[in-house]
């Protein structure tokens, strides 16, 4: 959920704000975009440290050290916070992940995401779970992972075309394909 102050801020403006952040902040948002679903601050700190992403001072992340940057990112419309946790804004989540996919960091971040990122919400929508694992498969060019996500978590609640639409048309980028 985006704060009311940011509802008029376009996808392009948000992405430009992301691109103007320090590199250390961009790395955190890349991992958060790959995680996709809401995650607690402590779980995010664990993931960041496992991925060897230091904070701006070159130190390991803690829950306390995440508080201020997360608040700042929320103020500029890049993340939202709820009782379920922190989540990358849906308007820029795919743009940020596509930037990550162009780098050599994707595989390492995906490994951490698969191993460490657990949802803090026990009521996570099965569609979100399918999209999360399907995104990893698409960005890693592992189509079998998309099929597995649909068969394992889909329970008939979502079709392949719905998953692809949610990922590939947010926004559509012909250069990405």
Short mmCIF file of N, CA and C in Angstrom, two decimals:
data_model
loop_
_atom_site.label_atom_id
_atom_site.label_comp_id
_atom_site.label_asym_id
_atom_site.label_seq_id
_atom_site.Cartn_x
_atom_site.Cartn_y
_atom_site.Cartn_z
N UNK A 1 0.85 -1.18 0.00
CA UNK A 1 0.00 0.00 0.00
C UNK A 1 0.89 1.24 0.00
N UNK A 2 0.62 2.16 -0.88
CA UNK A 2 1.38 3.38 -1.01
C UNK A 2 0.72 4.46 -0.17
N UNK A 3 1.54 5.28 0.49
CA UNK A 3 0.97 6.34 1.32
C UNK A 3 0.22 7.33 0.44
N UNK A 4 -0.76 8.01 1.03
CA UNK A 4 -1.61 8.93 0.27
C UNK A 4 -0.81 10.07 -0.34
N UNK A 5 0.28 10.48 0.31
CA UNK A 5 1.10 11.57 -0.22
C UNK A 5 1.78 11.18 -1.52
N UNK A 6 1.93 9.90 -1.76
CA UNK A 6 2.67 9.44 -2.93
C UNK A 6 1.80 8.88 -4.04
N UNK A 7 0.48 8.94 -3.90
CA UNK A 7 -0.37 8.30 -4.90
C UNK A 7 -0.25 8.94 -6.27
N UNK A 8 0.08 10.21 -6.33
CA UNK A 8 0.18 10.89 -7.62
C UNK A 8 1.58 10.77 -8.23
N UNK A 9 2.50 10.18 -7.53
CA UNK A 9 3.86 10.06 -8.03
C UNK A 9 3.91 8.90 -9.02
N UNK A 10 4.35 9.18 -10.22
CA UNK A 10 4.33 8.17 -11.27
C UNK A 10 5.40 7.10 -11.09
N UNK A 11 5.23 6.03 -11.82
CA UNK A 11 6.20 4.95 -11.84
C UNK A 11 7.58 5.49 -12.25
N UNK A 12 7.60 6.32 -13.29
CA UNK A 12 8.86 6.88 -13.78
C UNK A 12 9.55 7.71 -12.72
N UNK A 13 8.78 8.55 -12.03
CA UNK A 13 9.36 9.39 -10.97
C UNK A 13 9.91 8.54 -9.83
N UNK A 14 9.20 7.50 -9.47
CA UNK A 14 9.67 6.62 -8.39
C UNK A 14 10.96 5.92 -8.80
N UNK A 15 10.99 5.44 -10.04
CA UNK A 15 12.19 4.74 -10.49
C UNK A 15 13.38 5.70 -10.57
N UNK A 16 13.14 6.92 -10.98
CA UNK A 16 14.22 7.93 -10.98
C UNK A 16 14.72 8.18 -9.56
N UNK A 17 13.82 8.19 -8.60
CA UNK A 17 14.22 8.36 -7.20
C UNK A 17 15.11 7.20 -6.76
N UNK A 18 14.73 6.00 -7.16
CA UNK A 18 15.55 4.82 -6.86
C UNK A 18 16.94 4.97 -7.47
N UNK A 19 17.00 5.37 -8.74
CA UNK A 19 18.28 5.50 -9.43
C UNK A 19 19.17 6.58 -8.83
N UNK A 20 18.58 7.55 -8.16
CA UNK A 20 19.35 8.63 -7.54
C UNK A 20 19.81 8.30 -6.12
N UNK A 21 19.42 7.16 -5.61
CA UNK A 21 19.85 6.75 -4.27
C UNK A 21 21.30 6.29 -4.30
N UNK A 22 21.96 6.33 -3.13
CA UNK A 22 23.31 5.76 -3.05
C UNK A 22 23.28 4.27 -3.42
N UNK A 23 24.39 3.78 -3.92
CA UNK A 23 24.48 2.39 -4.35
C UNK A 23 24.10 1.41 -3.24
N UNK A 24 24.48 1.70 -2.01
CA UNK A 24 24.16 0.79 -0.90
C UNK A 24 22.64 0.68 -0.72
N UNK A 25 21.93 1.78 -0.87
CA UNK A 25 20.46 1.74 -0.77
C UNK A 25 19.86 0.96 -1.95
N UNK A 26 20.42 1.16 -3.14
CA UNK A 26 19.92 0.44 -4.31
C UNK A 26 20.06 -1.07 -4.13
N UNK A 27 21.16 -1.51 -3.54
CA UNK A 27 21.36 -2.95 -3.34
C UNK A 27 20.29 -3.53 -2.41
N UNK A 28 19.96 -2.79 -1.36
CA UNK A 28 18.92 -3.24 -0.43
C UNK A 28 17.59 -3.35 -1.17
N UNK A 29 17.26 -2.34 -1.95
CA UNK A 29 15.99 -2.35 -2.67
C UNK A 29 15.96 -3.42 -3.75
N UNK A 30 17.11 -3.74 -4.34
CA UNK A 30 17.16 -4.85 -5.30
C UNK A 30 16.77 -6.15 -4.62
N UNK A 31 17.37 -6.40 -3.46
CA UNK A 31 17.05 -7.64 -2.75
C UNK A 31 15.59 -7.64 -2.32
N UNK A 32 15.12 -6.52 -1.82
CA UNK A 32 13.72 -6.42 -1.38
C UNK A 32 12.77 -6.63 -2.57
N UNK A 33 13.13 -6.14 -3.73
CA UNK A 33 12.27 -6.36 -4.91
C UNK A 33 12.24 -7.83 -5.29
N UNK A 34 13.35 -8.52 -5.13
CA UNK A 34 13.39 -9.94 -5.46
C UNK A 34 12.61 -10.78 -4.45
N UNK A 35 12.66 -10.38 -3.19
CA UNK A 35 11.89 -11.07 -2.14
C UNK A 35 10.39 -10.97 -2.45
N UNK A 36 9.97 -9.82 -2.91
CA UNK A 36 8.62 -9.55 -3.43
C UNK A 36 7.55 -9.38 -2.36
N UNK A 37 7.40 -10.31 -1.46
CA UNK A 37 6.32 -10.23 -0.47
C UNK A 37 6.79 -9.45 0.76
N UNK A 38 5.86 -9.04 1.64
CA UNK A 38 6.27 -8.34 2.86
C UNK A 38 7.19 -9.20 3.71
N UNK A 39 8.20 -8.56 4.29
CA UNK A 39 9.17 -9.26 5.12
C UNK A 39 9.48 -8.39 6.33
N UNK A 40 9.69 -9.02 7.47
CA UNK A 40 10.00 -8.26 8.68
C UNK A 40 11.38 -7.61 8.56
N UNK A 41 11.59 -6.57 9.33
CA UNK A 41 12.87 -5.87 9.32
C UNK A 41 14.00 -6.81 9.74
N UNK A 42 13.75 -7.65 10.75
CA UNK A 42 14.81 -8.56 11.21
C UNK A 42 15.13 -9.61 10.15
N UNK A 43 14.11 -10.13 9.46
CA UNK A 43 14.36 -11.11 8.40
C UNK A 43 15.08 -10.45 7.22
N UNK A 44 14.74 -9.20 6.92
CA UNK A 44 15.43 -8.48 5.85
C UNK A 44 16.89 -8.27 6.22
N UNK A 45 17.17 -7.90 7.46
CA UNK A 45 18.56 -7.73 7.90
C UNK A 45 19.33 -9.04 7.74
N UNK A 46 18.72 -10.15 8.11
CA UNK A 46 19.36 -11.46 7.93
C UNK A 46 19.67 -11.73 6.46
N UNK A 47 18.71 -11.43 5.59
CA UNK A 47 18.92 -11.65 4.15
C UNK A 47 20.03 -10.75 3.61
N UNK A 48 20.02 -9.50 4.01
CA UNK A 48 21.05 -8.56 3.55
C UNK A 48 22.44 -9.02 3.97
N UNK A 49 22.56 -9.47 5.20
CA UNK A 49 23.86 -9.93 5.70
C UNK A 49 24.28 -11.23 5.01
N UNK A 50 23.33 -12.11 4.75
CA UNK A 50 23.65 -13.36 4.05
C UNK A 50 24.09 -13.09 2.61
N UNK A 51 23.55 -12.02 2.01
CA UNK A 51 23.92 -11.65 0.64
C UNK A 51 25.17 -10.76 0.62
N UNK A 52 25.75 -10.50 1.78
CA UNK A 52 26.94 -9.64 1.89
C UNK A 52 26.70 -8.24 1.33
N UNK A 53 25.54 -7.69 1.66
CA UNK A 53 25.21 -6.32 1.26
C UNK A 53 25.41 -5.44 2.49
N UNK A 54 26.49 -4.67 2.54
CA UNK A 54 26.73 -3.83 3.71
C UNK A 54 25.87 -2.56 3.67
N UNK A 55 25.75 -1.92 4.82
CA UNK A 55 25.04 -0.64 4.86
C UNK A 55 25.99 0.45 4.34
N UNK A 56 25.53 1.69 4.36
CA UNK A 56 26.32 2.80 3.81
C UNK A 56 27.65 2.99 4.53
N UNK A 57 27.74 2.51 5.77
CA UNK A 57 28.98 2.63 6.54
C UNK A 57 29.87 1.39 6.38
N UNK A 58 29.46 0.47 5.51
CA UNK A 58 30.23 -0.74 5.29
C UNK A 58 30.06 -1.79 6.37
N UNK A 59 29.06 -1.63 7.20
CA UNK A 59 28.82 -2.55 8.33
C UNK A 59 27.67 -3.49 8.02
N UNK A 60 27.52 -4.50 8.88
CA UNK A 60 26.40 -5.43 8.78
C UNK A 60 25.11 -4.74 9.20
N UNK A 61 24.02 -5.17 8.61
CA UNK A 61 22.71 -4.60 8.91
C UNK A 61 22.16 -5.15 10.22
N UNK A 62 21.41 -4.31 10.91
CA UNK A 62 20.63 -4.71 12.08
C UNK A 62 19.22 -4.16 11.87
N UNK A 63 18.31 -4.63 12.68
CA UNK A 63 16.94 -4.12 12.61
C UNK A 63 16.91 -2.62 12.85
N UNK A 64 17.68 -2.16 13.82
CA UNK A 64 17.71 -0.73 14.15
C UNK A 64 18.27 0.10 12.99
N UNK A 65 19.30 -0.42 12.33
CA UNK A 65 19.91 0.32 11.22
C UNK A 65 19.00 0.40 10.00
N UNK A 66 18.03 -0.48 9.90
CA UNK A 66 17.10 -0.46 8.77
C UNK A 66 15.96 0.54 8.96
N UNK A 67 15.71 0.92 10.20
CA UNK A 67 14.53 1.75 10.48
C UNK A 67 14.52 3.06 9.70
N UNK A 68 15.59 3.83 9.77
CA UNK A 68 15.62 5.14 9.11
C UNK A 68 15.58 5.03 7.58
N UNK A 69 16.43 4.20 6.95
CA UNK A 69 16.33 4.14 5.49
C UNK A 69 14.97 3.63 4.99
N UNK A 70 14.40 2.67 5.69
CA UNK A 70 13.08 2.17 5.26
C UNK A 70 12.05 3.29 5.34
N UNK A 71 12.09 4.07 6.39
CA UNK A 71 11.18 5.21 6.53
C UNK A 71 11.41 6.22 5.39
N UNK A 72 12.68 6.47 5.07
CA UNK A 72 12.99 7.38 3.96
C UNK A 72 12.49 6.84 2.63
N UNK A 73 12.68 5.55 2.38
CA UNK A 73 12.23 4.95 1.12
C UNK A 73 10.70 4.96 1.04
N UNK A 74 10.06 4.78 2.18
CA UNK A 74 8.59 4.85 2.18
C UNK A 74 8.13 6.26 1.84
N UNK A 75 8.82 7.26 2.37
CA UNK A 75 8.45 8.66 2.12
C UNK A 75 8.55 9.03 0.65
N UNK A 76 9.44 8.37 -0.09
CA UNK A 76 9.58 8.70 -1.52
C UNK A 76 8.89 7.67 -2.42
N UNK A 77 8.09 6.79 -1.80
CA UNK A 77 7.24 5.89 -2.57
C UNK A 77 7.90 4.64 -3.12
N UNK A 78 9.01 4.21 -2.52
CA UNK A 78 9.69 3.02 -3.02
C UNK A 78 9.34 1.75 -2.26
N UNK A 79 8.89 1.89 -1.03
CA UNK A 79 8.46 0.74 -0.23
C UNK A 79 7.21 1.11 0.54
N UNK A 80 6.56 0.09 1.06
CA UNK A 80 5.46 0.30 1.99
C UNK A 80 5.72 -0.56 3.21
N UNK A 81 5.16 -0.15 4.33
CA UNK A 81 5.29 -0.90 5.57
C UNK A 81 3.89 -1.18 6.10
N UNK A 82 3.72 -2.38 6.62
CA UNK A 82 2.46 -2.76 7.25
C UNK A 82 2.79 -3.72 8.38
N UNK A 83 1.76 -4.23 9.02
CA UNK A 83 1.99 -5.21 10.08
C UNK A 83 2.62 -6.48 9.53
N UNK A 84 2.46 -6.74 8.23
CA UNK A 84 3.06 -7.92 7.60
C UNK A 84 4.54 -7.72 7.32
N UNK A 85 4.99 -6.46 7.24
CA UNK A 85 6.40 -6.20 7.00
C UNK A 85 6.63 -5.12 5.96
N UNK A 86 7.84 -5.11 5.43
CA UNK A 86 8.28 -4.14 4.43
C UNK A 86 8.14 -4.80 3.06
N UNK A 87 7.70 -4.00 2.08
CA UNK A 87 7.53 -4.54 0.73
C UNK A 87 7.89 -3.48 -0.29
N UNK A 88 8.55 -3.89 -1.36
CA UNK A 88 8.86 -2.98 -2.45
C UNK A 88 7.55 -2.53 -3.10
N UNK A 89 7.47 -1.26 -3.48
CA UNK A 89 6.26 -0.72 -4.09
C UNK A 89 5.96 -1.43 -5.41
N UNK A 90 4.69 -1.82 -5.62
CA UNK A 90 4.34 -2.55 -6.84
C UNK A 90 4.60 -1.78 -8.13
N UNK A 91 4.63 -0.46 -8.08
CA UNK A 91 4.88 0.31 -9.30
C UNK A 91 6.32 0.18 -9.79
N UNK A 92 7.25 -0.12 -8.89
CA UNK A 92 8.66 -0.19 -9.29
C UNK A 92 9.31 -1.55 -9.05
N UNK A 93 8.58 -2.49 -8.48
CA UNK A 93 9.19 -3.77 -8.11
C UNK A 93 9.82 -4.47 -9.31
N UNK A 94 9.12 -4.51 -10.44
CA UNK A 94 9.68 -5.20 -11.60
C UNK A 94 10.81 -4.39 -12.25
N UNK A 95 10.70 -3.07 -12.24
CA UNK A 95 11.77 -2.25 -12.80
C UNK A 95 13.07 -2.45 -12.03
N UNK A 96 12.97 -2.48 -10.72
CA UNK A 96 14.16 -2.67 -9.89
C UNK A 96 14.72 -4.08 -10.08
N UNK A 97 13.84 -5.08 -10.14
CA UNK A 97 14.30 -6.45 -10.33
C UNK A 97 14.95 -6.60 -11.71
N UNK A 98 14.44 -5.93 -12.71
CA UNK A 98 15.04 -6.01 -14.05
C UNK A 98 16.43 -5.37 -14.05
N UNK A 99 16.61 -4.31 -13.28
CA UNK A 99 17.95 -3.73 -13.13
C UNK A 99 18.89 -4.75 -12.49
N UNK A 100 18.40 -5.42 -11.47
CA UNK A 100 19.19 -6.46 -10.81
C UNK A 100 19.53 -7.58 -11.80
N UNK A 101 18.58 -7.96 -12.64
CA UNK A 101 18.80 -9.05 -13.59
C UNK A 101 19.90 -8.73 -14.60
N UNK A 102 20.18 -7.46 -14.82
CA UNK A 102 21.25 -7.05 -15.73
C UNK A 102 22.63 -7.20 -15.08
N UNK A 103 22.65 -7.39 -13.77
CA UNK A 103 23.92 -7.43 -13.03
C UNK A 103 24.36 -8.87 -12.79
N UNK A 104 25.51 -8.99 -12.19
CA UNK A 104 26.01 -10.31 -11.82
C UNK A 104 25.58 -10.70 -10.40
N UNK A 105 24.72 -9.93 -9.80
CA UNK A 105 24.27 -10.18 -8.42
C UNK A 105 23.01 -11.04 -8.35
N UNK A 106 22.31 -11.20 -9.46
CA UNK A 106 21.01 -11.86 -9.44
C UNK A 106 21.06 -13.26 -8.83
N UNK A 107 21.96 -14.10 -9.28
CA UNK A 107 22.00 -15.49 -8.80
C UNK A 107 22.25 -15.55 -7.29
N UNK A 108 23.17 -14.74 -6.80
CA UNK A 108 23.46 -14.75 -5.36
C UNK A 108 22.26 -14.25 -4.55
N UNK A 109 21.61 -13.19 -5.03
CA UNK A 109 20.45 -12.66 -4.33
C UNK A 109 19.29 -13.65 -4.37
N UNK A 110 19.14 -14.34 -5.50
CA UNK A 110 18.07 -15.34 -5.62
C UNK A 110 18.30 -16.49 -4.65
N UNK A 111 19.54 -16.90 -4.50
CA UNK A 111 19.87 -17.98 -3.57
C UNK A 111 19.50 -17.59 -2.14
N UNK A 112 19.85 -16.38 -1.76
CA UNK A 112 19.51 -15.89 -0.42
C UNK A 112 17.99 -15.79 -0.27
N UNK A 113 17.33 -15.30 -1.29
CA UNK A 113 15.87 -15.17 -1.25
C UNK A 113 15.21 -16.52 -1.04
N UNK A 114 15.66 -17.52 -1.76
CA UNK A 114 15.09 -18.87 -1.63
C UNK A 114 15.37 -19.47 -0.26
N UNK A 115 16.58 -19.24 0.26
CA UNK A 115 16.98 -19.88 1.52
C UNK A 115 16.49 -19.16 2.76
N UNK A 116 16.48 -17.84 2.73
CA UNK A 116 16.27 -17.08 3.96
C UNK A 116 14.99 -16.27 4.04
N UNK A 117 14.48 -15.82 2.91
CA UNK A 117 13.32 -14.92 2.94
C UNK A 117 12.05 -15.69 3.21
N UNK A 118 11.52 -15.50 4.35
CA UNK A 118 10.26 -16.14 4.73
C UNK A 118 9.25 -15.04 5.00
N UNK A 119 8.06 -15.28 4.60
CA UNK A 119 7.00 -14.31 4.86
C UNK A 119 6.70 -14.27 6.34
N UNK A 120 6.45 -13.07 6.84
CA UNK A 120 6.06 -12.93 8.24
C UNK A 120 4.55 -13.06 8.39
N UNK A 121 3.85 -13.18 7.28
CA UNK A 121 2.40 -13.32 7.33
C UNK A 121 2.02 -14.77 7.06
N UNK A 122 1.34 -15.37 8.00
CA UNK A 122 0.91 -16.76 7.80
C UNK A 122 -0.24 -16.85 6.81
N UNK A 123 -0.84 -15.71 6.51
CA UNK A 123 -1.99 -15.70 5.60
C UNK A 123 -1.60 -15.17 4.22
N UNK A 124 -0.35 -15.39 3.81
CA UNK A 124 0.08 -14.92 2.50
C UNK A 124 -0.76 -15.59 1.42
N UNK A 125 -1.24 -14.80 0.51
CA UNK A 125 -2.09 -15.26 -0.59
C UNK A 125 -1.32 -16.26 -1.45
N UNK A 126 -1.92 -17.41 -1.77
CA UNK A 126 -1.23 -18.39 -2.63
C UNK A 126 -0.82 -17.80 -3.98
N UNK A 127 -1.59 -16.86 -4.49
CA UNK A 127 -1.24 -16.22 -5.76
C UNK A 127 0.08 -15.47 -5.60
N UNK A 128 0.27 -14.77 -4.47
CA UNK A 128 1.53 -14.07 -4.23
C UNK A 128 2.70 -15.04 -4.14
N UNK A 129 2.47 -16.20 -3.54
CA UNK A 129 3.53 -17.20 -3.44
C UNK A 129 3.91 -17.69 -4.84
N UNK A 130 2.91 -17.97 -5.67
CA UNK A 130 3.18 -18.42 -7.04
C UNK A 130 3.94 -17.35 -7.80
N UNK A 131 3.50 -16.10 -7.68
CA UNK A 131 4.18 -15.01 -8.38
C UNK A 131 5.61 -14.87 -7.90
N UNK A 132 5.83 -14.96 -6.60
CA UNK A 132 7.19 -14.82 -6.06
C UNK A 132 8.12 -15.86 -6.66
N UNK A 133 7.74 -17.13 -6.60
CA UNK A 133 8.61 -18.19 -7.11
C UNK A 133 8.69 -18.17 -8.64
N UNK A 134 7.62 -17.78 -9.30
CA UNK A 134 7.64 -17.67 -10.76
C UNK A 134 8.57 -16.55 -11.21
N UNK A 135 8.56 -15.45 -10.49
CA UNK A 135 9.46 -14.33 -10.80
C UNK A 135 10.91 -14.80 -10.76
N UNK A 136 11.24 -15.55 -9.71
CA UNK A 136 12.61 -16.06 -9.61
C UNK A 136 12.94 -16.92 -10.83
N UNK A 137 12.02 -17.79 -11.22
CA UNK A 137 12.24 -18.63 -12.38
C UNK A 137 12.41 -17.84 -13.66
N UNK A 138 11.58 -16.83 -13.85
CA UNK A 138 11.68 -16.01 -15.06
C UNK A 138 12.99 -15.24 -15.11
N UNK A 139 13.32 -14.57 -14.02
CA UNK A 139 14.53 -13.75 -14.01
C UNK A 139 15.80 -14.58 -14.07
N UNK A 140 15.75 -15.80 -13.56
CA UNK A 140 16.92 -16.70 -13.63
C UNK A 140 16.93 -17.53 -14.91
N UNK A 141 15.91 -17.33 -15.75
CA UNK A 141 15.75 -18.11 -16.98
C UNK A 141 15.66 -19.61 -16.67
N UNK A 142 14.83 -19.93 -15.68
CA UNK A 142 14.59 -21.31 -15.27
C UNK A 142 13.09 -21.60 -15.37
N UNK A 143 12.59 -21.87 -16.58
CA UNK A 143 11.15 -22.07 -16.78
C UNK A 143 10.55 -23.20 -15.95
N UNK A 144 11.35 -24.20 -15.64
CA UNK A 144 10.84 -25.32 -14.82
C UNK A 144 10.40 -24.82 -13.44
N UNK A 145 11.07 -23.79 -12.94
CA UNK A 145 10.71 -23.23 -11.64
C UNK A 145 9.33 -22.58 -11.70
N UNK A 146 8.99 -21.99 -12.83
CA UNK A 146 7.66 -21.40 -13.00
C UNK A 146 6.61 -22.50 -12.97
N UNK A 147 6.85 -23.57 -13.71
CA UNK A 147 5.93 -24.71 -13.73
C UNK A 147 5.77 -25.30 -12.33
N UNK A 148 6.89 -25.45 -11.63
CA UNK A 148 6.85 -26.01 -10.28
C UNK A 148 6.06 -25.12 -9.33
N UNK A 149 6.25 -23.82 -9.44
CA UNK A 149 5.51 -22.89 -8.58
C UNK A 149 4.01 -23.00 -8.81
N UNK A 150 3.62 -23.10 -10.07
CA UNK A 150 2.20 -23.22 -10.39
C UNK A 150 1.62 -24.52 -9.86
N UNK A 151 2.34 -25.61 -10.03
CA UNK A 151 1.79 -26.90 -9.58
C UNK A 151 1.85 -27.05 -8.06
N UNK A 152 2.87 -26.48 -7.45
CA UNK A 152 3.05 -26.66 -6.00
C UNK A 152 2.20 -25.70 -5.17
N UNK A 153 2.10 -24.45 -5.61
CA UNK A 153 1.43 -23.44 -4.80
C UNK A 153 0.15 -22.89 -5.41
N UNK A 154 -0.08 -23.15 -6.69
CA UNK A 154 -1.20 -22.55 -7.39
C UNK A 154 -2.56 -23.05 -6.97
N UNK A 155 -2.66 -24.33 -6.66
CA UNK A 155 -3.92 -24.94 -6.22
C UNK A 155 -5.09 -24.54 -7.12
N UNK A 156 -4.82 -24.28 -8.39
CA UNK A 156 -5.88 -23.88 -9.31
C UNK A 156 -6.33 -22.44 -9.13
N UNK A 157 -5.67 -21.71 -8.23
CA UNK A 157 -6.09 -20.34 -7.94
C UNK A 157 -5.58 -19.34 -8.97
N UNK A 158 -4.59 -19.74 -9.75
CA UNK A 158 -4.00 -18.81 -10.70
C UNK A 158 -3.51 -19.58 -11.93
N UNK A 159 -3.63 -18.94 -13.07
CA UNK A 159 -3.20 -19.54 -14.34
C UNK A 159 -1.87 -18.92 -14.77
N UNK A 160 -1.15 -19.62 -15.61
CA UNK A 160 0.14 -19.14 -16.09
C UNK A 160 0.04 -17.75 -16.72
N UNK A 161 -0.98 -17.52 -17.54
CA UNK A 161 -1.09 -16.21 -18.19
C UNK A 161 -1.29 -15.09 -17.18
N UNK A 162 -1.95 -15.37 -16.06
CA UNK A 162 -2.12 -14.35 -15.02
C UNK A 162 -0.79 -14.02 -14.36
N UNK A 163 0.00 -15.04 -14.12
CA UNK A 163 1.32 -14.85 -13.52
C UNK A 163 2.21 -14.04 -14.46
N UNK A 164 2.24 -14.43 -15.72
CA UNK A 164 3.07 -13.72 -16.70
C UNK A 164 2.61 -12.28 -16.87
N UNK A 165 1.31 -12.07 -16.87
CA UNK A 165 0.78 -10.71 -17.00
C UNK A 165 1.22 -9.85 -15.81
N UNK A 166 1.16 -10.40 -14.62
CA UNK A 166 1.54 -9.65 -13.41
C UNK A 166 3.01 -9.25 -13.43
N UNK A 167 3.84 -10.11 -14.00
CA UNK A 167 5.28 -9.85 -14.00
C UNK A 167 5.71 -9.07 -15.24
N UNK A 168 5.33 -9.54 -16.39
CA UNK A 168 5.85 -9.01 -17.65
C UNK A 168 5.22 -7.70 -18.09
N UNK A 169 4.05 -7.38 -17.59
CA UNK A 169 3.37 -6.15 -18.00
C UNK A 169 3.34 -5.11 -16.88
N UNK A 170 4.33 -5.13 -16.02
CA UNK A 170 4.38 -4.21 -14.89
C UNK A 170 5.68 -3.43 -14.88
N UNK A 171 5.96 -2.57 -15.79
CA UNK A 171 5.32 -2.34 -17.07
C UNK A 171 5.93 -3.26 -18.13
N UNK A 172 5.28 -3.31 -19.28
CA UNK A 172 5.84 -4.08 -20.39
C UNK A 172 7.11 -3.39 -20.87
N UNK A 173 8.15 -4.18 -21.12
CA UNK A 173 9.42 -3.65 -21.59
C UNK A 173 9.94 -4.57 -22.68
N UNK A 174 9.78 -4.17 -23.93
CA UNK A 174 10.17 -5.04 -25.03
C UNK A 174 11.66 -5.34 -25.03
N UNK A 175 12.47 -4.44 -24.49
CA UNK A 175 13.91 -4.68 -24.43
C UNK A 175 14.28 -5.75 -23.41
N UNK A 176 13.43 -5.93 -22.42
CA UNK A 176 13.72 -6.91 -21.38
C UNK A 176 13.61 -8.33 -21.92
N UNK A 177 12.69 -8.54 -22.87
CA UNK A 177 12.50 -9.88 -23.43
C UNK A 177 13.63 -10.16 -24.34
#
